[in-house]
Structure formats: structure tokens, C-alpha cells
XYZ file of C-alpha atoms in Angstrom:
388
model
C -7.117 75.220 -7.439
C -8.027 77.736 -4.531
C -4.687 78.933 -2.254
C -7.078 76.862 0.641
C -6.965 73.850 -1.650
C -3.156 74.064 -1.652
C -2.343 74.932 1.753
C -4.555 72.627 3.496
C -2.450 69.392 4.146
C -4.483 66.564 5.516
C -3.912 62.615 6.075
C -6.642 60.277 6.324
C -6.009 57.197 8.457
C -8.365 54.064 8.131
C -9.336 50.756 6.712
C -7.425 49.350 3.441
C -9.583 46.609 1.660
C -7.578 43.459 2.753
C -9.898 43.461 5.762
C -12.896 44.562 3.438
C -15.675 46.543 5.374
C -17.453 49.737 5.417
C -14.794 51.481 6.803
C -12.502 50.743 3.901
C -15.260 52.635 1.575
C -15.687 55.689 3.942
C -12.187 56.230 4.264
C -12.026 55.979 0.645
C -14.527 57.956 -0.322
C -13.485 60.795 2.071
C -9.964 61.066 0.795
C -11.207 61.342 -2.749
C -13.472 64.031 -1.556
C -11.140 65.980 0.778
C -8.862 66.523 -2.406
C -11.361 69.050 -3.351
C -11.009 71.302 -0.504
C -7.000 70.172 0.139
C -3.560 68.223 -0.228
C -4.629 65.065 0.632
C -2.276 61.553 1.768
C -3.784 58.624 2.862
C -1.972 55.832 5.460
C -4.228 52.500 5.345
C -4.630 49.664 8.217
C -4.123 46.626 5.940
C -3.907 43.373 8.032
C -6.178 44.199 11.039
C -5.749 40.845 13.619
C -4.721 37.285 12.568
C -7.039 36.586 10.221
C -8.111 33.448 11.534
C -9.814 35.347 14.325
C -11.960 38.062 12.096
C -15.413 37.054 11.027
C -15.430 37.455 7.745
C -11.902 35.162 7.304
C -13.002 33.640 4.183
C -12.404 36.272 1.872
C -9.686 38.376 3.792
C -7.779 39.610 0.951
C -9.907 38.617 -2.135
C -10.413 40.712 -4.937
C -13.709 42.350 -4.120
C -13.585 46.107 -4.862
C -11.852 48.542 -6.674
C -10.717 51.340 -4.332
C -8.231 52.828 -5.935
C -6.696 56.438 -4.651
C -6.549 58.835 -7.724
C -2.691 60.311 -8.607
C -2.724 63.498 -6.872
C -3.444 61.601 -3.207
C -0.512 60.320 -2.099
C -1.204 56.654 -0.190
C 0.518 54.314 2.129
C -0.873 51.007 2.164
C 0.017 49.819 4.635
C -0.063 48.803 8.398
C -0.386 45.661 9.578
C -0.885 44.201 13.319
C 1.585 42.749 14.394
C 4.610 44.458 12.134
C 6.559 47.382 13.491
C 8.529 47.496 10.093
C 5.036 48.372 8.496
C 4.378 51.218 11.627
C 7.758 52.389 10.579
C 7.415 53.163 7.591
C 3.882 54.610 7.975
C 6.002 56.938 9.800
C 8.362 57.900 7.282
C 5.648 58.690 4.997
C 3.894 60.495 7.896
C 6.786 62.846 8.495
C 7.529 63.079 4.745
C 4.125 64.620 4.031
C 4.221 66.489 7.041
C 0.326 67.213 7.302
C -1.295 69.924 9.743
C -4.518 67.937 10.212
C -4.397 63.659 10.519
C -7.774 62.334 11.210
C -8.172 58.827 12.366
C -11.006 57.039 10.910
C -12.074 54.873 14.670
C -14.331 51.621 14.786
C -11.865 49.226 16.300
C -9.682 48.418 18.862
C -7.275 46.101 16.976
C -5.678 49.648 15.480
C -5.412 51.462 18.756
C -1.634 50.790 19.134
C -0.804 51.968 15.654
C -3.164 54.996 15.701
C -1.189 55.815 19.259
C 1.960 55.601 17.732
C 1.012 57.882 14.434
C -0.575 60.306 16.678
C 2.687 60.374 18.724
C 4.593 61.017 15.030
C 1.691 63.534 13.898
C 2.177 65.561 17.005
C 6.105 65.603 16.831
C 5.978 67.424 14.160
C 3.201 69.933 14.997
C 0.480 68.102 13.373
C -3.093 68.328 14.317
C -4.998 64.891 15.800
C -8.433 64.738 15.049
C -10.416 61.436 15.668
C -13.347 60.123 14.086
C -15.832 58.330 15.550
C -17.944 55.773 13.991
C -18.468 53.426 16.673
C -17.897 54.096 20.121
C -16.522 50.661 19.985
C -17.226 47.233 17.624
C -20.631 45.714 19.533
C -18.534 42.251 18.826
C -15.376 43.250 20.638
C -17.651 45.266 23.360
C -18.476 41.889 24.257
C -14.823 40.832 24.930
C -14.276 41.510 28.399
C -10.287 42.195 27.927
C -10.481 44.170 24.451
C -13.128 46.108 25.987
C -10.970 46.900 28.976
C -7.571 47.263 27.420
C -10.571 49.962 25.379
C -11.411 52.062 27.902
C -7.924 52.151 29.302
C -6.103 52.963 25.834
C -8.492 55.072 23.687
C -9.079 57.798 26.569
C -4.858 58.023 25.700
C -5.600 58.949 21.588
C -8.523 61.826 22.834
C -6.235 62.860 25.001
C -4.057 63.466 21.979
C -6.135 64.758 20.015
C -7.434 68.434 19.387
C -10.908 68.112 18.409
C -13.554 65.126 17.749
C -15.805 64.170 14.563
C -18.726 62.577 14.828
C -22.282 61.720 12.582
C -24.720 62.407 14.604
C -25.925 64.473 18.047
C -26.595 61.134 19.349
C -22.938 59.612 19.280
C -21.902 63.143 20.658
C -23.904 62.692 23.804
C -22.880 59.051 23.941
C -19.092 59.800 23.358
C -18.890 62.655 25.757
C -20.533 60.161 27.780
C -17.489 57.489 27.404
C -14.929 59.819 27.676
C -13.362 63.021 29.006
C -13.210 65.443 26.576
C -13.124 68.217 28.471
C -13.456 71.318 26.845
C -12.531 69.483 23.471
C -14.449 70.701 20.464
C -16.441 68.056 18.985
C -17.493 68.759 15.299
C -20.955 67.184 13.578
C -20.180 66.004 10.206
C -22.844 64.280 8.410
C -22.093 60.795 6.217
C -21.995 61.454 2.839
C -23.855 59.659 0.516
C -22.639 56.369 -1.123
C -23.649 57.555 -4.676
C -20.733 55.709 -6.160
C -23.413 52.853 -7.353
C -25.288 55.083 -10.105
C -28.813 56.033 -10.024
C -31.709 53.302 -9.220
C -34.105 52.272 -12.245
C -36.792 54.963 -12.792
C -39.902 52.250 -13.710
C -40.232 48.881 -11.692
C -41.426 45.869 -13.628
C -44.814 44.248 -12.678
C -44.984 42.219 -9.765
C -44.725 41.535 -6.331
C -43.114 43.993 -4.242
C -39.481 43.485 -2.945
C -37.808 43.971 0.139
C -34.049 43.965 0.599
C -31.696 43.421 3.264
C -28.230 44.340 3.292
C -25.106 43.823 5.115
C -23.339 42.018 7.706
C -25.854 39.647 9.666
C -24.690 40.346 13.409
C -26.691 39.528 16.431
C -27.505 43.416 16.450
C -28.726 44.005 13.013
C -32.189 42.043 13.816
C -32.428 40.450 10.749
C -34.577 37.423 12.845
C -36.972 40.571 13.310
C -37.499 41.024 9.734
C -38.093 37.357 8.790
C -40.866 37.293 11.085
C -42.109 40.268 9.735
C -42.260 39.406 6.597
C -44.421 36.719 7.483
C -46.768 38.752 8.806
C -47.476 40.462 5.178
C -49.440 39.731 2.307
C -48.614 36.845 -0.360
C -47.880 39.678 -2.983
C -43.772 40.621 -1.114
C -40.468 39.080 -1.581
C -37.324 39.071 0.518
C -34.018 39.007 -0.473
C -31.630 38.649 2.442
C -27.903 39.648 1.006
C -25.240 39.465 3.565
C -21.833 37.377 5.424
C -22.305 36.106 8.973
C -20.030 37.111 11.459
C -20.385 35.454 14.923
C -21.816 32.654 13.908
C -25.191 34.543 13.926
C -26.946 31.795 11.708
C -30.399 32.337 13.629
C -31.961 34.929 11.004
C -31.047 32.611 8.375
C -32.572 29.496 9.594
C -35.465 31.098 10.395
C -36.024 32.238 7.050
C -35.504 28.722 5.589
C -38.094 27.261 7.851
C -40.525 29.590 7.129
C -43.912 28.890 5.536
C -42.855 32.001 3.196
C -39.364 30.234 2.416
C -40.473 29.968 -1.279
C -40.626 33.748 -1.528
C -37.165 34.208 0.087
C -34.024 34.461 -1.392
C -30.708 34.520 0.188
C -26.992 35.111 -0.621
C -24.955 34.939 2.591
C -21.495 36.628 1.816
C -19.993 39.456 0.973
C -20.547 40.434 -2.241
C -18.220 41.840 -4.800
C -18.572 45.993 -5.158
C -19.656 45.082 -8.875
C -22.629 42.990 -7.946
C -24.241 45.874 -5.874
C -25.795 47.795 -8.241
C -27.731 45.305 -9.655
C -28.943 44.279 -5.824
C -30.568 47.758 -5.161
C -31.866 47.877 -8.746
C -34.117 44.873 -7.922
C -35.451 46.223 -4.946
C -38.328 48.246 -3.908
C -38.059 48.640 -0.759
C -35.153 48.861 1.753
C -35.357 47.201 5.599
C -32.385 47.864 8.147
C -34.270 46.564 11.361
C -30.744 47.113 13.418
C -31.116 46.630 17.260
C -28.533 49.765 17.701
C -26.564 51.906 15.783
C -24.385 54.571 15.331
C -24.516 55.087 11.351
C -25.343 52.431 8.286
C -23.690 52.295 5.019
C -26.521 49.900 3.436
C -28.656 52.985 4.639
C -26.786 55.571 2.512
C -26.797 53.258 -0.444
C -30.364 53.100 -0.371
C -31.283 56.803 0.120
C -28.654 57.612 -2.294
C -30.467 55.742 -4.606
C -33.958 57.519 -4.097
C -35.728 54.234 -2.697
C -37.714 54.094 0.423
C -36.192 52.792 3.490
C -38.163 51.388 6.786
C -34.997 51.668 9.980
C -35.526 51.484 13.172
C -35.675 54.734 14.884
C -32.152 53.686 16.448
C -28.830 55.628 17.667
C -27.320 57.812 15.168
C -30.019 56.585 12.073
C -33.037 58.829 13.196
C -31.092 62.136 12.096
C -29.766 60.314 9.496
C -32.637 59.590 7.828
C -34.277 63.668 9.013
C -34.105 64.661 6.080
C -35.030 61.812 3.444
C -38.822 62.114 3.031
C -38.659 58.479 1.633
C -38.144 56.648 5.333
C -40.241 55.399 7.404
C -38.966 54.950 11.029
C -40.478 52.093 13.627
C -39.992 51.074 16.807
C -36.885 48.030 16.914
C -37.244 44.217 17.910
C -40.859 44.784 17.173
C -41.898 42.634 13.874
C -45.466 43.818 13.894
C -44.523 47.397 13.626
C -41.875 46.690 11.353
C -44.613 44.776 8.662
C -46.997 47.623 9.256
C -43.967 50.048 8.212
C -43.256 48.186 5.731
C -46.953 48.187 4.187
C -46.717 52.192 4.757
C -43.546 52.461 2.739
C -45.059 50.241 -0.278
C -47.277 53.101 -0.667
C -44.466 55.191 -2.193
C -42.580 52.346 -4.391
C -42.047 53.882 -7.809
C -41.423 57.229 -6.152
C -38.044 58.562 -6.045
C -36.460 60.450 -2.747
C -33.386 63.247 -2.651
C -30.868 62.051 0.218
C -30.517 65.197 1.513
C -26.702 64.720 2.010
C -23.724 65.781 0.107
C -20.144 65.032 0.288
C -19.547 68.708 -0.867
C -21.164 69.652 2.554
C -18.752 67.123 4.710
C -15.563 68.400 2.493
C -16.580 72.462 3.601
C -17.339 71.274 7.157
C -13.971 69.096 7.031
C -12.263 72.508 5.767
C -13.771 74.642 8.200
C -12.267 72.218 10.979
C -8.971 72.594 9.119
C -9.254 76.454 8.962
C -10.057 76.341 13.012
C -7.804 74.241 14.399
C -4.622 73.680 11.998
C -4.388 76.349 9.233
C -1.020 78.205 9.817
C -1.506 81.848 10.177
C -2.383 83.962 7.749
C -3.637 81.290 4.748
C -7.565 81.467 6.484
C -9.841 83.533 4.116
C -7.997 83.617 0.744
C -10.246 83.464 -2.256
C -8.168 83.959 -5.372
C -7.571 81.340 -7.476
C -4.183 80.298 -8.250
């Protein structure tokens, strides 16, 4: 342990695993991998809405992945909704821990009242606010015309709060400076770290045809309908296996596969699968297709190139410098199936290889420090080296 290590005091806020998503993995994973670099407490969102309004309200609260924080972080889990006694406590724990640095893990509005209150805690103390951005907003609740206006009037509150930014990619800088003021605000690029947590892929494929996989959420923007057609575009000697729970009611991509003429080559599994099932998923693929409409980062993404396979994304939001680096992606144009099967046909060409991601959670823990040693290091503890 490094006099840094023990000096730096920093609380991750984000998503608990009731409401299961990709959230509750980063925020995870980034807590486990700030303790390397500091003291590290975690407060988790645990019920999110009523969960007869979220789209995924058949398994809210099942037993679908392990996340648990190791001994030496200390975690609160957690706040719910619609329960002040839950805020309250989050509080406690808040000003019990006392951290310099709280960063709030953003990508949806139903926490906005919570992560205004915690700021308002953080900041009575002399703690540092520091927001990070994952989605400008949630394309579903975008759609809402109230949530996105009680949005716009209530986030611009939390920046204001807040002493510097964190974001994936140049491109959601430009679009969040964009969205809101942040005047002279610094606004720090940390890249996504790899989801290595699923092992190393297979080194030898087995005979065969080749096979494509989808994964994740099917949502209106993910373009999954684009990739069906696609598919039937190539040769006789592909699969498809479509893995993924429908939110929205987004069924289209599905039927259309099930109609197909290539239906018999199709398989599908339309939920949300268990964290154990995973591995086996990417080990019986060969090739990876995320044919999203928009966004701003992809956790299927960082599965895949953590796993050495190639990948054909759209050349999208916050995925083309995502993907700069990994030498096994091939990028093509979105909502266009043609160019999609013809990337597809270019990335069979490398099956059997494998890729280095090109990301590493030991560079988002120094670049997390750094941020630390900026903006909330007391004076004097910046620049030690000795060990302790």
C-alpha cells in the first residue's frame, strides 16, 4: 500500500443488481479497481422506479450475478425510489466515510433526486462531485416528453454541483458540452475498461459454419432488424444467434428473424441471461455484430474485444474510438444491411485470429487517481512514493 493508496478516499455511486444492467457491472467493476489506487466505499441505487414500469420487470430482483464488493470496500446497498429512510441512511454512511472525491455513475433520470441530495451531503462536508457520464440520457426516457423535461431542468442542477466531468469518449464530450453549461468545468476522458471478468475465448474453433452473435438488450436503437436482414444476405455456410431481453416491446427484430427463409440457421434466447451463462455464449461465437443505431459506449462490445474476437459496429457515437485501437473491428456504415453483410464477410477473414483490446482498467484507475490528485487531494499528500 502506497501513502496515495491510503489517502485517496473515494465513493462510487451507481447501479446495485436488483435493477440488473450494465451499469450495475461498471460500477462494480470500477470500485474493485479504484481500491488499487485508493480507500474505496460504494453507495448503490437498488430499487430504481416501480418495477412494474421498467422493461425488464420480469426478473427485477432475481438471482442473476454475483457482484459482490470485496472486504476492504466498504458498501451501502442501498437506495431506493421512493424511500427517504433509504436516502437517509445513504447519508449517514456518506458522512461516516467522509470521502474527498464521490463520483456519480449517470444513465438515468429516475436517480436524479437521490444523486441531488448526496451531492448536497458530499459537498457539506467538503467533498468533491464528480459526474460520470454514460448516457447523456436513456434513448427510452428521451422519448418521454416530461422525464425528458423534468431532465434538462434538474441535471444542469448536479453539473452545477459538481467540480469536474468524466466521460468515454471525445464524442460524448462534444455532445455533453453541447447539453449543458459547463463552463469552464474540466471534463476528464477516461476510457471503459475492459470486461475481462469472463476468462479468455477458446484458442481453436471447431469445424463448421461460421457464427455470428448478438448481444444485449433488443431496443428500437440497437438495429438488431438490420442484422437479420443482413444475415440473409450471406452465404448458407453462417449462423446467428440472437441473445437478448426486449424492452419496449421492440419484438420487430425478433419476428423478423422467425419469418425468415434463414430461420433454420437462427437461434434465439430472448432474456437476460444469468452472468454464469456468458462465457459459454462468446465461446461459441466467431464473430461479434453490434449494428446499434447510436451510442455512447457498449458493454457487449468490451466483452467481445476483451475476449480477442472480431467485432463488426457501426461506426456510431462514442464506439468508433472505442474500437481505435482493436485491430480486430471492422466498422460500417449503420441502418445499412448490405454494408453490414459485406463487413461481416470482411471480418470472417480473421476468425481464428485473436485481437489485444487495447484497454486496461490499470489505465482508468491512474487516470481516476490523477483526477483525485487534481481536484480533491488535501495538500501536501500529491507526489508521495514510499511505500508504507
Amino acid at each position: 500500500m502506497t501513502p496515495e493508496t491510503a489517502t485517496r478516499q473515494i465513493a462510487v455511486v451507481g447501479s446495485g443488481t436488483v435493477f440488473l444492467s450494465g451499469i450495475s457491472y461498471y460500477t462494480h467493476r470500477l470500485a474493485t479497481e479504484l481500491a488499487g489506487v485508493a480507500t474505496v466505499s460504494v453507495i448503490l441505487m437498488r430499487k430504481l422506479l416501480p418495477a412494474a414500469f421498467y422493461p425488464g420487470r420480469q426478473r427485477v430482483g432475481a438471482d442473476l450475478a454475483s457482484l459482490e464488493y470485496a472486504g476492504d470496500i466498504a458498501a451501502f446497498d442501498g437506495v431506493d425510489w421512493a424511500s427517504p429512510a433509504s436516502a437517509l441512511k445513504a447519508a449517514r454512511f456518506l458522512r461516516r466515510r467522509r470521502p474527498a472525491l464521490v463520483t456519480f455513475q449517470w444513465w438515468t433520470a429516475t436517480t436524479l433526486h437521490w444523486y441531488l441530495f448526496l451531492a448536497l451531503i458530499t459537498r457539506s462536508f467538503g467533498g468533491k462531485v464528480v459526474i460520470e457520464f454514460h448516457e447523456v440520457q436513456d434513448v427510452g426516457e428521451e422519448q418521454i416528453g416530461w422525464v425528458r423535461r423534468y431532465t434538462n431542468a434538474m441535471l444542469p442542477l448536479l453539473v452545477r454541483m459538481s467540480v469536474a466531468i468524466v466521460v468515454h469518449s471525445e464524442f460524448d464530450r462534444a455532445l455533453i458540452a453541447q447539453r449543458y453549461r459547463l463552463r469552464e468545468r474540466p471534463v476528464a476522458l477516461i476510457p471503459h475498461g475492459p470486461y475481462d471478468q469472463y476468462g479468455p475465448g477458446p484458442r481453436e474453433r471447431p469445424a463448421g459454419p461460421k457464427r455470428i452473435l448478438y448481444f444485449g438488450v433488443i431496443r428500437p436503437f440497437k438495429g438488431v432488424e438490420d442484422l437479420v436482414a443482413a444475415f440473409e444476405l450471406l452465404p448458407d455456410d453462417y449462423t446467428l444467434t440472437i441473445v437478448g431481453e426486449v424492452w419496449e416491446g421492440w419484438q420487430l427484430p425478433l419476428d423478423a428473424a422467425r419469418a425468415s427463409p434463414r430461420a433454420h440457421d437462427v437461434t434465439i434466447i430472448d432474456r437476460y441471461v444469468r452472468d454464469d451463462e456468458v462465457p459459454a455464449l462468446f465461446d461459441a461465437a466467431d464473430i461479434v455484430v453490434l449494428p446499434y443505431h447510436r451510442s455512447s459506449s457498449s458493454g457487449p462490445l468490451q466483452i467481445a474485444m476483451s475476449r480477442g474476437l472480431p467485432v463488426v459496429v457501426t461506426a456510431v457515437g462514442g464506439l468508433v474510438e472505442a474500437t481505435r485501437e482493436y485491430r480486430g473491428a471492422v466498422l460500417v456504415r449503420p441502418q445499412a444491411p448490405a454494408d453490414l453483410a459485406a463487413g461481416i464477410t470482411r471480418a470472417a477473414d480473421s476468425v481464428g485470429q485473436t485481437f489485444e483490446t487495447g484497454h486496461s482498467w490499470e489505465t482508468t484507475s491512474r487516470l481516476y487517481a490523477e483526477l483525485y490528485d487534481t481536484i480533491a487531494a488535501p495538500r501536501g499528500t500529491v507526489g508521495r512514493s514510499t511505500e508504507c
